[in-house]
GROMACS .gro file of C-alpha atoms in nm:
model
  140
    1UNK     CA    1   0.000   0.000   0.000
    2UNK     CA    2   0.152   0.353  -0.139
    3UNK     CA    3   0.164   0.646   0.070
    4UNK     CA    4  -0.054   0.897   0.030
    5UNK     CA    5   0.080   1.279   0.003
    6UNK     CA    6   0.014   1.519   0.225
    7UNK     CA    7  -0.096   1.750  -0.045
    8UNK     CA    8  -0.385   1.505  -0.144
    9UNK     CA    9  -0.493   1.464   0.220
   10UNK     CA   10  -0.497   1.815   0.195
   11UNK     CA   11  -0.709   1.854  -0.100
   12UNK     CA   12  -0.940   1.494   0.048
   13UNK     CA   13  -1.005   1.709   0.364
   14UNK     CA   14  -1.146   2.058   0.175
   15UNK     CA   15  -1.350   1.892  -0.107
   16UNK     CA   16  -1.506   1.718   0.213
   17UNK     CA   17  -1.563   2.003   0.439
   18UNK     CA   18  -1.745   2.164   0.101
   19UNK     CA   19  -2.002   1.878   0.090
   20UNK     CA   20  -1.931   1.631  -0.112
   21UNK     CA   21  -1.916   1.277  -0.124
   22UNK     CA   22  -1.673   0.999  -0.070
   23UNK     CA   23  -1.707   0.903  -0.371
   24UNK     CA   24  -1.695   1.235  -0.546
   25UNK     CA   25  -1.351   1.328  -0.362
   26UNK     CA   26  -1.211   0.971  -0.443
   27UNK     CA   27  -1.281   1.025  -0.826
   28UNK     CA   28  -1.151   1.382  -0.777
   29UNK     CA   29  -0.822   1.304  -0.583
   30UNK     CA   30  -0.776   0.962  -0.809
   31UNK     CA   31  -0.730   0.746  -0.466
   32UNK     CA   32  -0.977   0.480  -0.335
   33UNK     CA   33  -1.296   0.517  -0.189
   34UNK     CA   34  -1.172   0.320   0.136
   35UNK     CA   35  -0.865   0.591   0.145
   36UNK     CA   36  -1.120   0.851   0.186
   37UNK     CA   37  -1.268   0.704   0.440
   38UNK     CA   38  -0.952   0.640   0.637
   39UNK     CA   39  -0.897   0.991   0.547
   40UNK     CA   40  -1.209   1.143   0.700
   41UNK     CA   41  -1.195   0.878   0.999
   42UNK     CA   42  -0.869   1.024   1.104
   43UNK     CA   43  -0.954   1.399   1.135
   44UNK     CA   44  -1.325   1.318   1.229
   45UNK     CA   45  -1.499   1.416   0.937
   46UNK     CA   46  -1.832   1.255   0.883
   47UNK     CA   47  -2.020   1.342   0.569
   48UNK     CA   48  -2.361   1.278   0.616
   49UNK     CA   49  -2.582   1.063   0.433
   50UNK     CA   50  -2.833   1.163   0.120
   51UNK     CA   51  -3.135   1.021   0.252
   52UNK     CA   52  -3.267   0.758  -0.032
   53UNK     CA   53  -3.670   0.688  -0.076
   54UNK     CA   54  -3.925   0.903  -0.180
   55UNK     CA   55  -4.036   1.177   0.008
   56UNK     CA   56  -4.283   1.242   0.249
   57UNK     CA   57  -4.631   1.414   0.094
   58UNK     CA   58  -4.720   1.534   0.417
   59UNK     CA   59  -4.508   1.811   0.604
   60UNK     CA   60  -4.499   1.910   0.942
   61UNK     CA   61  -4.766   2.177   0.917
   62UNK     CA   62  -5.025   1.882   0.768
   63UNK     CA   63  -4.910   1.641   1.048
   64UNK     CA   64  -5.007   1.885   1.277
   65UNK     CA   65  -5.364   1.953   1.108
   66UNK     CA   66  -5.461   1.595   1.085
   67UNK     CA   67  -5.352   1.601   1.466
   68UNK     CA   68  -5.560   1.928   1.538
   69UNK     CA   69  -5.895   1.770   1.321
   70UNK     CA   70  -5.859   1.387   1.510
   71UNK     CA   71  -5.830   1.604   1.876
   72UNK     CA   72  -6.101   1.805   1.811
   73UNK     CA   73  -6.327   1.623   1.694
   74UNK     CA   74  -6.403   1.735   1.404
   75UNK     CA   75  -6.333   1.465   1.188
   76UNK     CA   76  -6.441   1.137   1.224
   77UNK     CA   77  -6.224   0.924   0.978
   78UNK     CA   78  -5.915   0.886   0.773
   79UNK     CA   79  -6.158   0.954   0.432
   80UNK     CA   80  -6.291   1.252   0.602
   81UNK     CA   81  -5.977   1.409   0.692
   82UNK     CA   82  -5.852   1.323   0.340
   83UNK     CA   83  -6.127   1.499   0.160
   84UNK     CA   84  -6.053   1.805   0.413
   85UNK     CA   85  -5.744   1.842   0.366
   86UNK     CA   86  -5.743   1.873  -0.019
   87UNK     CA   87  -6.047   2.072   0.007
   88UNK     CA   88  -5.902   2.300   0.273
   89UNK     CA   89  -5.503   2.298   0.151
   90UNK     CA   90  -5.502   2.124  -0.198
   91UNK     CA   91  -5.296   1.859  -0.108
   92UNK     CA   92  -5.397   1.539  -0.296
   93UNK     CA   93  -5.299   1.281  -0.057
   94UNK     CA   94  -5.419   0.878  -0.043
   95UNK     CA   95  -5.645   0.741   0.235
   96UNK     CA   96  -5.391   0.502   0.332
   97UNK     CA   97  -5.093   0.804   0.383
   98UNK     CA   98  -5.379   0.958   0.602
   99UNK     CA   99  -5.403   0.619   0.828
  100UNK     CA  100  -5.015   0.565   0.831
  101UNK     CA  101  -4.987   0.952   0.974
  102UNK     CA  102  -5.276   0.869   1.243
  103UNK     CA  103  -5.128   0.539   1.373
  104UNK     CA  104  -4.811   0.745   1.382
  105UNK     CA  105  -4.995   1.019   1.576
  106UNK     CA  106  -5.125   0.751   1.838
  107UNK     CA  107  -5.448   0.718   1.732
  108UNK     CA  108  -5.660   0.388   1.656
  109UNK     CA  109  -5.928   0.304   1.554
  110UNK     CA  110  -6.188   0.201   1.796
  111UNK     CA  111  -6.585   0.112   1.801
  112UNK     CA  112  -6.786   0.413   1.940
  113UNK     CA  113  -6.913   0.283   2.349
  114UNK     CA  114  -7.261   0.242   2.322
  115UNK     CA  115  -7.453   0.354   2.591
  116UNK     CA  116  -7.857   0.343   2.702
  117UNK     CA  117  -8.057   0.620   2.716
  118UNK     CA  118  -8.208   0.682   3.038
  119UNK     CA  119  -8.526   0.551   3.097
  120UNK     CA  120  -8.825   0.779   3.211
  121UNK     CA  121  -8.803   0.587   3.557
  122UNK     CA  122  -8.426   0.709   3.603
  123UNK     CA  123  -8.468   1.072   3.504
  124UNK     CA  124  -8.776   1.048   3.747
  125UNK     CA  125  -8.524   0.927   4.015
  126UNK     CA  126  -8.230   1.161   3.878
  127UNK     CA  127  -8.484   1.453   3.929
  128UNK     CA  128  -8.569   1.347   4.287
  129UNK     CA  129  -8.274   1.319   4.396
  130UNK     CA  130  -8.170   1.675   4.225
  131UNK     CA  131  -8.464   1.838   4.406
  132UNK     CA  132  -8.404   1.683   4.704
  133UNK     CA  133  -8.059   1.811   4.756
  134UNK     CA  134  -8.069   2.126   4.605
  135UNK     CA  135  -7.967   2.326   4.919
  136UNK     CA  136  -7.682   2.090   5.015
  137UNK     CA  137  -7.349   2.265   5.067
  138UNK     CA  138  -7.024   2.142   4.950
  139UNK     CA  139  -6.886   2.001   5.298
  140UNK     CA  140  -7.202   1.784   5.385
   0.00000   0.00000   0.00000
């Protein structure tokens, strides 16, 4: 393995500080990828990672609105806040992006409690006992 001269170290270390790639600077400076590494390893240079995928449809401000329209309330489901928020915003987003944000957001879907109406006989009793301690004060 050949030495490598301090000039190109020189040159690896400012084409990295400018942003570019290990791969880039090892093209550049006509040395191995791994010898940029070793390079950047020994002065503590990390260059950071492109990020690779597609990216997100939804940004921080819509996460937040689908968060604010779930609290509230005023929404119901996933199709529902989809129609809102290209109605509202003009973002064309898919039902399913919608349900990966909520389950992201903590919320899940659940059945709605269902609960009896009170019979005449209980708000008879429920009256009574209103009436009956009207006048009651808070310590008794």
């Amino acid at each position: 393995m050949k030495k490598i001269a301090d000039s190109i170290k020189k040159s690896v270390l400012q084409w990295l500080n400018e942003g570019l790639s290990y791969r880039q600077v090892a093209n550049l400076a006509e040395i191995s990828f791994g010898s940029v590494k070793n390079i950047a390893n020994c002065h503590e240079i990390s260059v950071p990672k492109h990020r690779s995928g597609q990216r997100s449809v939804l940004n921080n401000h819509d996460r937040r609105t689908i968060n604010r329209l779930v609290a509230s309330g005023a929404v119901k489901s996933g199709t529902v806040i989809q129609k809102e928020l290209e109605r509202t915003y003009g973002k064309q987003v898919s039902r399913m992006t919608v349900h990966r944000e909520l389950k992201k957001l903590g919320f899940r879907a659940r059945r709605k409690i269902k609960k009896p109406l009170l019979t005449k006989r209980h708000q008879e009793l429920r009256l009574k006992f209103a009436n009956a301690h009207r006048n009651w004060a808070p310590e008794q």
